[in-house]
Tab-separated table of C-alpha atoms in Angstrom:
chain	number	residue	atom	x	y	z
A	156	MET	CA	42.665	187.697	251.977
A	157	ALA	CA	42.570	189.757	254.952
A	158	ALA	CA	41.775	192.977	252.827
A	159	GLN	CA	38.916	190.706	251.261
A	160	GLY	CA	37.683	189.668	254.355
A	161	ILE	CA	37.490	193.369	255.818
A	162	LYS	CA	35.784	194.470	252.656
A	163	LYS	CA	33.246	191.795	253.064
A	164	SER	CA	32.783	192.700	256.734
A	165	VAL	CA	32.165	196.297	255.880
A	166	ARG	CA	29.761	195.461	253.147
A	167	ILE	CA	27.709	193.446	255.385
A	168	ALA	CA	27.950	196.068	258.294
A	169	VAL	CA	26.602	198.766	255.716
A	170	ILE	CA	23.769	196.444	254.652
A	171	ALA	CA	22.718	195.668	258.154
A	172	SER	CA	22.884	199.515	259.253
A	173	ALA	CA	20.677	200.284	256.269
A	174	VAL	CA	18.066	197.635	256.974
A	175	LEU	CA	18.119	198.502	260.811
A	176	PHE	CA	17.848	202.306	260.108
A	177	PHE	CA	15.026	202.187	257.558
A	178	ALA	CA	13.034	199.571	259.639
A	179	ALA	CA	13.518	201.672	262.747
A	180	LEU	CA	12.298	204.623	260.612
A	181	ALA	CA	9.256	202.731	259.310
A	182	LEU	CA	8.148	201.609	262.811
A	183	ALA	CA	8.887	205.072	264.458
A	184	GLY	CA	6.697	207.020	261.922
A	185	ALA	CA	4.716	208.660	264.521
A	186	SER	CA	7.636	209.738	266.662
A	187	ARG	CA	8.579	213.291	266.817
A	188	PRO	CA	11.936	213.108	265.314
A	189	VAL	CA	10.401	211.242	262.230
A	190	ALA	CA	7.603	213.823	262.130
A	191	MET	CA	10.174	216.592	262.162
A	192	LEU	CA	11.988	215.028	259.249
A	193	ARG	CA	8.678	214.488	257.350
A	194	GLY	CA	7.717	217.974	257.916
A	195	TRP	CA	11.014	219.328	256.558
A	196	MET	CA	10.563	217.039	253.424
A	197	VAL	CA	7.228	218.747	252.840
A	198	ARG	CA	8.526	222.233	253.172
A	199	LEU	CA	11.612	221.146	250.901
A	200	SER	CA	9.036	219.674	248.368
A	201	ARG	CA	6.965	222.812	248.273
A	202	PRO	CA	8.714	224.473	245.196
A	203	VAL	CA	8.313	221.329	243.329
A	204	THR	CA	4.710	220.799	244.136
A	205	GLY	CA	4.104	224.459	243.488
A	206	VAL	CA	5.711	224.393	240.005
A	207	GLY	CA	3.653	221.071	239.451
A	208	GLU	CA	0.224	222.709	240.542
A	209	TYR	CA	1.048	225.895	238.504
A	210	ILE	CA	1.677	223.997	235.242
A	211	GLY	CA	-1.192	221.752	235.806
A	212	GLY	CA	-3.444	224.820	236.566
A	213	PHE	CA	-2.916	225.838	232.817
A	214	SER	CA	-4.966	222.950	231.575
A	215	GLY	CA	-7.851	224.522	233.706
A	216	ALA	CA	-11.474	222.947	233.937
A	217	PRO	CA	-12.727	220.335	231.636
A	218	PRO	CA	-13.506	221.454	228.107
A	219	GLY	CA	-16.638	223.800	228.292
A	220	GLU	CA	-16.397	224.486	231.905
A	221	ALA	CA	-14.849	227.856	233.116
A	222	PRO	CA	-13.421	227.953	236.760
A	223	GLU	CA	-16.373	230.321	237.599
A	224	GLU	CA	-18.934	227.939	236.274
A	225	LYS	CA	-17.356	225.145	238.129
A	226	GLU	CA	-17.618	227.103	241.270
A	227	ASP	CA	-21.322	227.947	240.579
A	228	ARG	CA	-21.916	224.219	239.947
A	229	ILE	CA	-20.561	223.348	243.281
A	230	ARG	CA	-22.282	226.100	245.191
A	231	LEU	CA	-25.733	225.075	243.452
A	232	SER	CA	-25.285	221.340	244.384
A	233	ALA	CA	-24.651	222.559	248.039
A	234	VAL	CA	-27.861	224.807	248.095
A	235	LEU	CA	-30.077	221.986	246.420
A	236	ALA	CA	-28.834	219.457	249.087
A	237	GLU	CA	-29.452	221.889	251.974
A	238	THR	CA	-32.765	222.543	250.768
A	239	GLU	CA	-33.748	218.938	251.024
A	240	VAL	CA	-32.463	218.725	254.596
A	241	LEU	CA	-34.132	221.953	255.512
A	242	LYS	CA	-37.421	220.727	254.311
A	243	LYS	CA	-37.027	217.525	256.273
A	244	GLU	CA	-36.100	219.518	259.519
A	245	ASN	CA	-38.936	221.861	259.164
A	246	GLU	CA	-41.426	218.999	258.966
A	247	SER	CA	-39.906	217.449	262.065
A	248	LEU	CA	-40.141	220.586	264.194
A	249	ARG	CA	-43.720	220.968	263.137
A	250	ARG	CA	-44.730	217.612	264.409
A	251	ALA	CA	-42.895	217.736	267.637
A	252	LEU	CA	-43.865	221.428	268.416
A	253	ALA	CA	-40.521	222.027	270.266
A	254	LEU	CA	-37.248	223.751	269.220
A	255	LYS	CA	-33.952	221.492	269.127
A	256	GLU	CA	-31.014	223.403	269.933
A	257	GLU	CA	-28.382	222.681	267.110
A	258	ARG	CA	-25.288	221.728	268.876
A	259	ALA	CA	-22.016	222.603	266.736
A	260	ALA	CA	-19.515	219.823	266.260
A	261	PRO	CA	-16.248	220.766	267.614
A	262	MET	CA	-14.168	221.226	264.522
A	263	HIS	CA	-10.373	222.290	263.654
A	264	ALA	CA	-9.576	223.974	260.480
A	265	ALA	CA	-6.133	223.043	258.606
A	266	ALA	CA	-4.558	224.082	255.468
A	267	VAL	CA	-4.119	221.528	252.830
A	268	LEU	CA	-0.219	221.319	252.151
A	269	PHE	CA	-0.392	218.587	249.403
A	270	TYR	CA	-2.814	216.741	247.024
A	271	SER	CA	-1.762	213.536	245.615
A	272	ARG	CA	-3.311	210.967	243.208
A	273	VAL	CA	-1.392	207.924	242.473
A	274	LEU	CA	-2.564	204.436	241.617
A	275	GLY	CA	-6.077	205.585	241.827
A	276	ARG	CA	-5.693	206.601	245.497
A	277	GLU	CA	-6.331	210.306	246.402
A	278	THR	CA	-4.517	211.916	249.406
A	279	LEU	CA	-4.329	215.222	251.059
A	280	LEU	CA	-1.759	216.214	253.431
A	281	LEU	CA	-2.821	218.798	256.197
A	282	ASP	CA	-0.677	220.922	258.431
A	283	ALA	CA	-2.450	219.925	261.843
A	284	GLY	CA	-1.865	216.699	263.737
A	285	GLN	CA	-1.964	215.222	267.216
A	286	ASP	CA	-0.756	218.435	268.718
A	287	GLN	CA	-4.120	220.010	267.554
A	288	GLY	CA	-6.344	217.215	268.825
A	289	ILE	CA	-6.700	215.301	265.679
A	290	VAL	CA	-6.772	211.495	265.813
A	291	GLU	CA	-7.026	208.856	263.141
A	292	GLY	CA	-10.742	208.358	261.807
A	293	ASP	CA	-11.666	212.060	262.391
A	294	THR	CA	-13.970	213.243	259.606
A	295	VAL	CA	-12.773	215.999	257.013
A	296	ILE	CA	-15.271	218.307	255.424
A	297	ASP	CA	-14.786	221.195	252.981
A	298	GLU	CA	-15.980	224.815	253.314
A	299	HIS	CA	-19.361	223.714	251.601
A	300	GLY	CA	-19.990	221.141	254.085
A	301	PHE	CA	-19.188	218.255	251.628
A	302	LEU	CA	-17.619	215.250	252.991
A	303	VAL	CA	-13.872	214.954	251.902
A	304	GLY	CA	-12.560	211.918	253.635
A	305	GLU	CA	-11.236	210.784	256.919
A	306	ILE	CA	-7.871	210.993	258.808
A	307	ALA	CA	-5.901	207.978	257.677
A	308	GLU	CA	-2.644	208.822	259.464
A	309	VAL	CA	-1.666	211.454	261.857
A	310	ALA	CA	1.759	212.747	263.081
A	311	PRO	CA	2.429	215.398	265.795
A	312	TRP	CA	2.219	218.321	263.093
A	313	SER	CA	0.619	216.896	260.169
A	314	SER	CA	-1.954	214.404	259.023
A	315	LYS	CA	-3.033	212.373	256.041
A	316	VAL	CA	-6.515	212.328	254.654
A	317	SER	CA	-7.795	209.398	252.572
A	318	VAL	CA	-10.526	210.860	250.240
A	319	ALA	CA	-13.816	209.139	250.926
A	320	SER	CA	-14.158	207.902	247.308
A	321	ASN	CA	-10.860	205.794	247.533
A	322	GLU	CA	-11.110	202.150	247.152
A	323	GLY	CA	-11.492	200.285	250.353
A	324	THR	CA	-13.284	203.088	252.115
A	325	ALA	CA	-16.760	202.628	253.526
A	326	PHE	CA	-19.189	204.644	255.768
A	327	SER	CA	-22.835	204.731	256.582
A	328	ALA	CA	-25.251	207.270	255.021
A	329	SER	CA	-28.585	208.388	254.364
A	330	LEU	CA	-30.191	208.597	250.923
A	331	LEU	CA	-32.179	211.917	250.611
A	332	PRO	CA	-35.030	212.812	250.171
A	333	VAL	CA	-36.460	209.318	251.161
A	334	ASP	CA	-34.162	209.348	254.370
A	335	GLU	CA	-33.163	205.700	254.019
A	336	HIS	CA	-29.931	204.336	255.836
A	337	ILE	CA	-27.629	202.966	253.331
A	338	LEU	CA	-23.963	201.697	253.172
A	339	VAL	CA	-21.586	203.591	250.844
A	340	LYS	CA	-18.130	202.213	249.621
A	341	GLY	CA	-15.566	203.888	247.574
A	342	LEU	CA	-14.668	202.831	244.107
A	343	GLY	CA	-11.899	205.208	243.241
A	344	GLY	CA	-12.003	208.138	240.688
A	345	ARG	CA	-14.823	209.970	242.783
A	346	ALA	CA	-17.263	207.091	242.416
A	347	LEU	CA	-19.141	205.676	245.277
A	348	ALA	CA	-21.102	202.543	245.479
A	349	LEU	CA	-24.494	202.692	247.210
A	350	GLU	CA	-25.471	199.505	248.745
A	351	LEU	CA	-28.021	197.851	251.226
A	352	ILE	CA	-30.751	199.982	249.650
A	353	PRO	CA	-34.102	198.510	250.400
A	354	TYR	CA	-35.672	197.206	247.023
A	355	ASP	CA	-38.719	199.298	247.314
A	356	THR	CA	-36.865	202.681	247.936
A	357	VAL	CA	-37.488	205.042	245.272
A	358	MET	CA	-33.855	206.363	243.986
A	359	ARG	CA	-33.491	208.862	241.237
A	360	GLU	CA	-30.493	210.771	239.550
A	361	GLY	CA	-29.626	213.673	241.562
A	362	ASP	CA	-30.639	212.588	244.944
A	363	VAL	CA	-28.177	213.388	247.653
A	364	VAL	CA	-26.249	211.004	249.821
A	365	GLN	CA	-25.927	212.452	253.478
A	366	TRP	CA	-23.058	211.210	255.601
A	367	THR	CA	-24.469	209.955	258.917
A	368	ARG	CA	-22.479	210.653	262.095
A	369	GLU	CA	-22.599	207.697	264.598
A	370	GLY	CA	-22.874	208.937	268.134
A	371	ARG	CA	-23.092	212.449	267.085
A	372	ARG	CA	-26.191	214.573	267.557
A	373	GLY	CA	-27.078	218.056	265.978
A	374	GLY	CA	-24.784	219.750	263.853
A	375	ALA	CA	-24.932	220.859	260.399
A	376	PRO	CA	-25.609	218.105	257.620
A	377	ILE	CA	-22.727	216.663	255.810
A	378	PHE	CA	-23.338	215.712	252.204
A	379	ALA	CA	-21.254	213.121	250.654
A	380	GLY	CA	-22.338	212.426	247.163
A	381	ARG	CA	-24.903	212.824	244.352
A	382	VAL	CA	-26.632	209.776	242.734
A	383	VAL	CA	-25.732	209.346	239.168
A	384	ARG	CA	-27.492	206.080	238.443
A	385	GLY	CA	-30.839	205.763	239.692
A	386	GLU	CA	-32.934	202.634	239.767
A	387	SER	CA	-30.901	199.365	239.191
A	388	ALA	CA	-32.116	195.809	239.072
A	389	ALA	CA	-32.942	194.720	242.350
A	390	ARG	CA	-31.444	191.264	243.789
A	391	GLY	CA	-33.172	189.941	246.880
A	392	ALA	CA	-33.999	192.520	249.567
A	393	PHE	CA	-31.624	195.233	248.405
A	394	LYS	CA	-30.501	197.036	245.436
A	395	THR	CA	-27.340	199.064	244.374
A	396	GLY	CA	-26.804	202.344	242.876
A	397	ARG	CA	-23.859	204.705	242.087
A	398	ALA	CA	-22.870	208.215	243.171
A	399	VAL	CA	-20.212	210.681	242.632
A	400	LEU	CA	-18.325	212.665	245.482
A	401	LEU	CA	-19.480	216.152	245.787
A	402	ALA	CA	-15.963	217.401	247.006
A	403	HIS	CA	-13.305	218.349	244.953
A	404	PRO	CA	-10.182	217.644	246.830
A	405	GLU	CA	-7.640	218.990	244.062
A	406	ASP	CA	-9.084	222.367	244.537
A	407	LEU	CA	-9.178	222.613	248.446
A	408	LYS	CA	-6.710	224.877	250.057
A	409	HIS	CA	-8.311	224.576	253.716
A	410	VAL	CA	-10.622	221.828	255.255
A	411	LEU	CA	-12.273	221.387	258.404
A	412	ILE	CA	-11.657	218.616	260.701
A	413	LEU	CA	-14.620	217.173	263.055
A	414	THR	CA	-12.683	216.359	266.263
A	415	SER	CA	-13.714	213.686	268.565
A	416	PRO	CA	-15.494	215.173	271.649
B	156	MET	CA	29.158	203.185	236.935
B	157	LYS	CA	32.563	204.648	237.385
B	158	ASN	CA	31.515	207.280	239.720
B	159	ILE	CA	28.887	206.045	242.261
B	160	PHE	CA	28.383	209.189	243.631
B	161	PHE	CA	27.549	210.849	240.411
B	162	ALA	CA	25.003	208.093	239.739
B	163	SER	CA	23.302	208.683	243.076
B	164	THR	CA	22.997	212.274	242.325
B	165	LEU	CA	21.344	211.262	239.078
B	166	PHE	CA	19.212	208.927	241.069
B	167	PHE	CA	17.651	211.899	243.374
B	168	ALA	CA	17.524	214.177	240.178
B	169	THR	CA	15.414	211.548	238.518
B	170	LEU	CA	13.252	211.168	241.471
B	171	ALA	CA	12.676	214.824	241.806
B	172	ALA	CA	11.806	215.022	237.981
B	173	ALA	CA	9.298	211.991	238.515
B	174	PHE	CA	7.876	213.886	241.600
B	175	LEU	CA	7.328	217.120	239.659
B	176	LEU	CA	5.873	215.208	236.710
B	177	GLU	CA	3.343	213.250	238.953
B	178	ARG	CA	2.261	216.656	240.694
B	179	THR	CA	1.784	218.263	237.081
B	180	LEU	CA	-0.214	215.227	235.869
B	181	ALA	CA	-2.570	215.172	238.939
B	182	GLY	CA	-3.287	218.647	238.431
B	183	MET	CA	-3.971	218.385	234.666
B	184	PHE	CA	-6.267	215.554	234.573
B	185	SER	CA	-9.566	214.791	236.080
B	186	ALA	CA	-9.828	212.345	239.116
B	187	ARG	CA	-10.904	209.614	236.775
B	188	VAL	CA	-7.715	209.507	234.872
B	189	PRO	CA	-5.111	207.334	236.677
B	190	VAL	CA	-1.670	208.795	237.396
B	191	PRO	CA	1.146	206.290	237.125
B	192	PRO	CA	3.567	205.944	240.214
B	193	LEU	CA	6.436	207.787	238.612
B	194	VAL	CA	8.527	207.956	241.519
B	195	LEU	CA	8.312	204.184	241.999
B	196	LEU	CA	9.274	203.592	238.326
B	197	SER	CA	12.155	205.758	238.327
B	198	ALA	CA	13.394	204.102	241.704
B	199	SER	CA	13.065	200.796	239.966
B	200	ALA	CA	14.786	201.849	236.920
B	201	TRP	CA	17.995	202.831	238.820
B	202	MET	CA	18.002	199.989	241.299
B	203	PRO	CA	19.866	197.387	239.032
B	204	VAL	CA	22.592	199.991	238.534
B	205	PHE	CA	23.799	200.111	242.299
B	206	PRO	CA	25.607	197.487	244.351
B	207	LEU	CA	23.393	196.182	247.287
B	208	PRO	CA	24.552	198.398	249.990
B	209	TRP	CA	24.074	201.477	247.867
B	210	ARG	CA	20.580	200.179	246.688
B	211	LEU	CA	19.384	199.791	250.314
B	212	TRP	CA	20.173	203.292	251.295
B	213	LEU	CA	18.906	204.832	247.913
B	214	GLY	CA	15.831	202.732	247.809
B	215	GLY	CA	15.002	203.373	251.456
B	216	SER	CA	15.381	207.136	250.725
B	217	ALA	CA	12.976	206.833	247.735
B	218	GLY	CA	10.629	204.776	250.064
B	219	LEU	CA	10.740	207.705	252.546
B	220	VAL	CA	9.582	210.142	250.085
B	221	MET	CA	6.881	207.863	248.836
B	222	ASP	CA	5.585	207.315	252.402
B	223	THR	CA	5.463	210.936	253.144
B	224	PHE	CA	3.203	211.728	250.357
B	225	ASP	CA	1.108	208.714	249.653
B	226	VAL	CA	-2.037	207.461	251.591
B	227	ALA	CA	-0.503	204.354	252.796
B	228	PRO	CA	0.608	203.976	256.378
B	229	PHE	CA	4.231	205.487	256.863
B	230	GLY	CA	6.794	202.816	256.440
B	231	THR	CA	4.925	200.878	253.932
B	232	TRP	CA	6.934	201.860	250.860
B	233	ILE	CA	10.220	201.863	252.954
B	234	ILE	CA	9.791	198.272	253.880
B	235	LEU	CA	8.740	197.538	250.253
B	236	MET	CA	11.713	199.411	248.867
B	237	LEU	CA	14.213	197.336	250.943
B	238	GLY	CA	12.424	194.406	249.806
B	239	ALA	CA	12.816	195.356	246.216
B	240	ALA	CA	16.552	195.952	246.908
B	241	PHE	CA	17.080	192.397	248.104
B	242	LEU	CA	14.798	191.164	245.199
B	243	ALA	CA	16.873	193.045	242.708
B	244	GLU	CA	20.087	191.388	243.970
B	245	PHE	CA	18.317	187.837	243.862
B	246	LEU	CA	17.195	188.551	240.182
B	247	LEU	CA	20.627	189.630	239.134
B	248	LEU	CA	22.311	186.686	240.631
B	249	LEU	CA	20.031	184.485	238.245
B	250	VAL	CA	21.446	186.079	235.200
B	251	SER	CA	24.985	185.714	234.008
B	252	VAL	CA	25.280	189.030	232.078
B	253	ARG	CA	24.861	191.852	234.614
B	254	GLU	CA	25.700	194.679	232.596
B	255	SER	CA	23.269	194.150	229.646
B	256	ALA	CA	20.730	196.970	229.217
B	257	ALA	CA	17.943	194.231	228.552
B	258	VAL	CA	18.720	192.553	231.816
B	259	HIS	CA	18.667	195.884	233.388
B	260	ALA	CA	15.334	196.897	231.900
B	261	GLY	CA	13.858	193.347	232.661
B	262	VAL	CA	14.931	193.661	236.406
B	263	SER	CA	13.371	197.059	236.811
B	264	GLY	CA	10.336	196.074	235.311
B	265	ALA	CA	10.036	193.006	237.472
B	266	LEU	CA	10.725	195.282	240.497
B	267	ALA	CA	8.209	197.710	239.692
B	268	ALA	CA	5.415	195.231	239.042
B	269	ALA	CA	6.279	193.381	242.330
B	270	MET	CA	6.006	196.319	244.477
B	271	VAL	CA	2.663	197.574	242.741
B	272	LEU	CA	1.401	194.055	243.452
B	273	ALA	CA	2.739	193.849	246.945
B	274	ALA	CA	1.833	197.231	248.099
B	275	PRO	CA	-1.852	196.407	249.170
B	276	MET	CA	-0.607	193.317	251.194
B	277	ALA	CA	2.145	195.383	252.674
B	278	GLN	CA	-0.418	198.205	253.604
B	279	ALA	CA	-2.497	195.669	255.338
B	280	ALA	CA	0.252	193.896	257.103
B	281	PHE	CA	1.731	197.375	258.139
B	282	THR	CA	-1.669	198.495	259.525
B	283	TYR	CA	-1.973	195.361	261.411
B	284	VAL	CA	1.569	195.724	262.987
B	285	ARG	CA	0.979	199.388	263.905
B	286	ILE	CA	-2.316	198.285	265.790
B	287	LEU	CA	-0.236	195.703	267.808
B	288	LEU	CA	2.431	198.185	268.563
B	289	PRO	CA	1.929	200.375	271.844
């Protein structure tokens, strides 16, 4: 009986210690010891993730598109989108007859340690965190100036990026070339829902969605998506549309993080 | 299981294999093809095998792996896996034949479904708690 009592006490102690330990771990996720543990887990998983990416790389691009064609298509999208913005800016400068100094936004480059896509949500794990001045909500772009997403969680030496097209994300944007302010929501699978578009706005396939920065002035434009479904039936004062994210998070090796001033 | 340490080793080996398969599938298919949560499914499959104390430690470890690599706030999957360990105990108490393969499969499936359904709520609750904490 005594032995059974001791065994039961040990069992309860092990259960309680497990619950307390993991609860403390969960609540102290941003602390340095836990950040070190997470950093070591990422390092230890690199061989596994490397093998996975190596095997996955053999599947290559979708049928009919070579990697070089994909890169050309991305570069062409960037050039086309930038042309629209340059035209708009040129007209503005001519009207005002004054030069605006383009203030570069402070930004930090980070390496992508890990790309994940589970249950329809895409995540990037970066090797920069609080120690580099990164905070939750900072915007992340790729080398082409395309919007990737925003910092969802930050630890001392790493941060997680929630891709802009993940379900549940939303941000304000401008529809180019008409320069109409709209609301963009993520639908998952790189799809974006365009909402609050005035009913009389002309929207065509191929139009560009430019991410708008609240409280920021100047800086290079950041493009979020390309309209894939143009005009849709208007209900009331607004109509909706669909766009696809321009960035390709699965191919990224480095990103740029727009840090808060 | 005669040797629980051997079973724990198999648990972590299965988790590593599921992790590798998830990365491979994510790299192979386009963003429009969903990748199933294989780490979660493999952890759920092993849960009914272990007694509660072992289930908590192993489930918490699996939750730590998922939290490190998932977009959900850190701690979401750890708490969910602890809840799943207790849920498994509750489900096993309801059945009289614990060693049946059908019971094992049923409990595993119920755990996986429960965690997938509870994940968005846990994520929202955890985000709220983290806002309240200093």
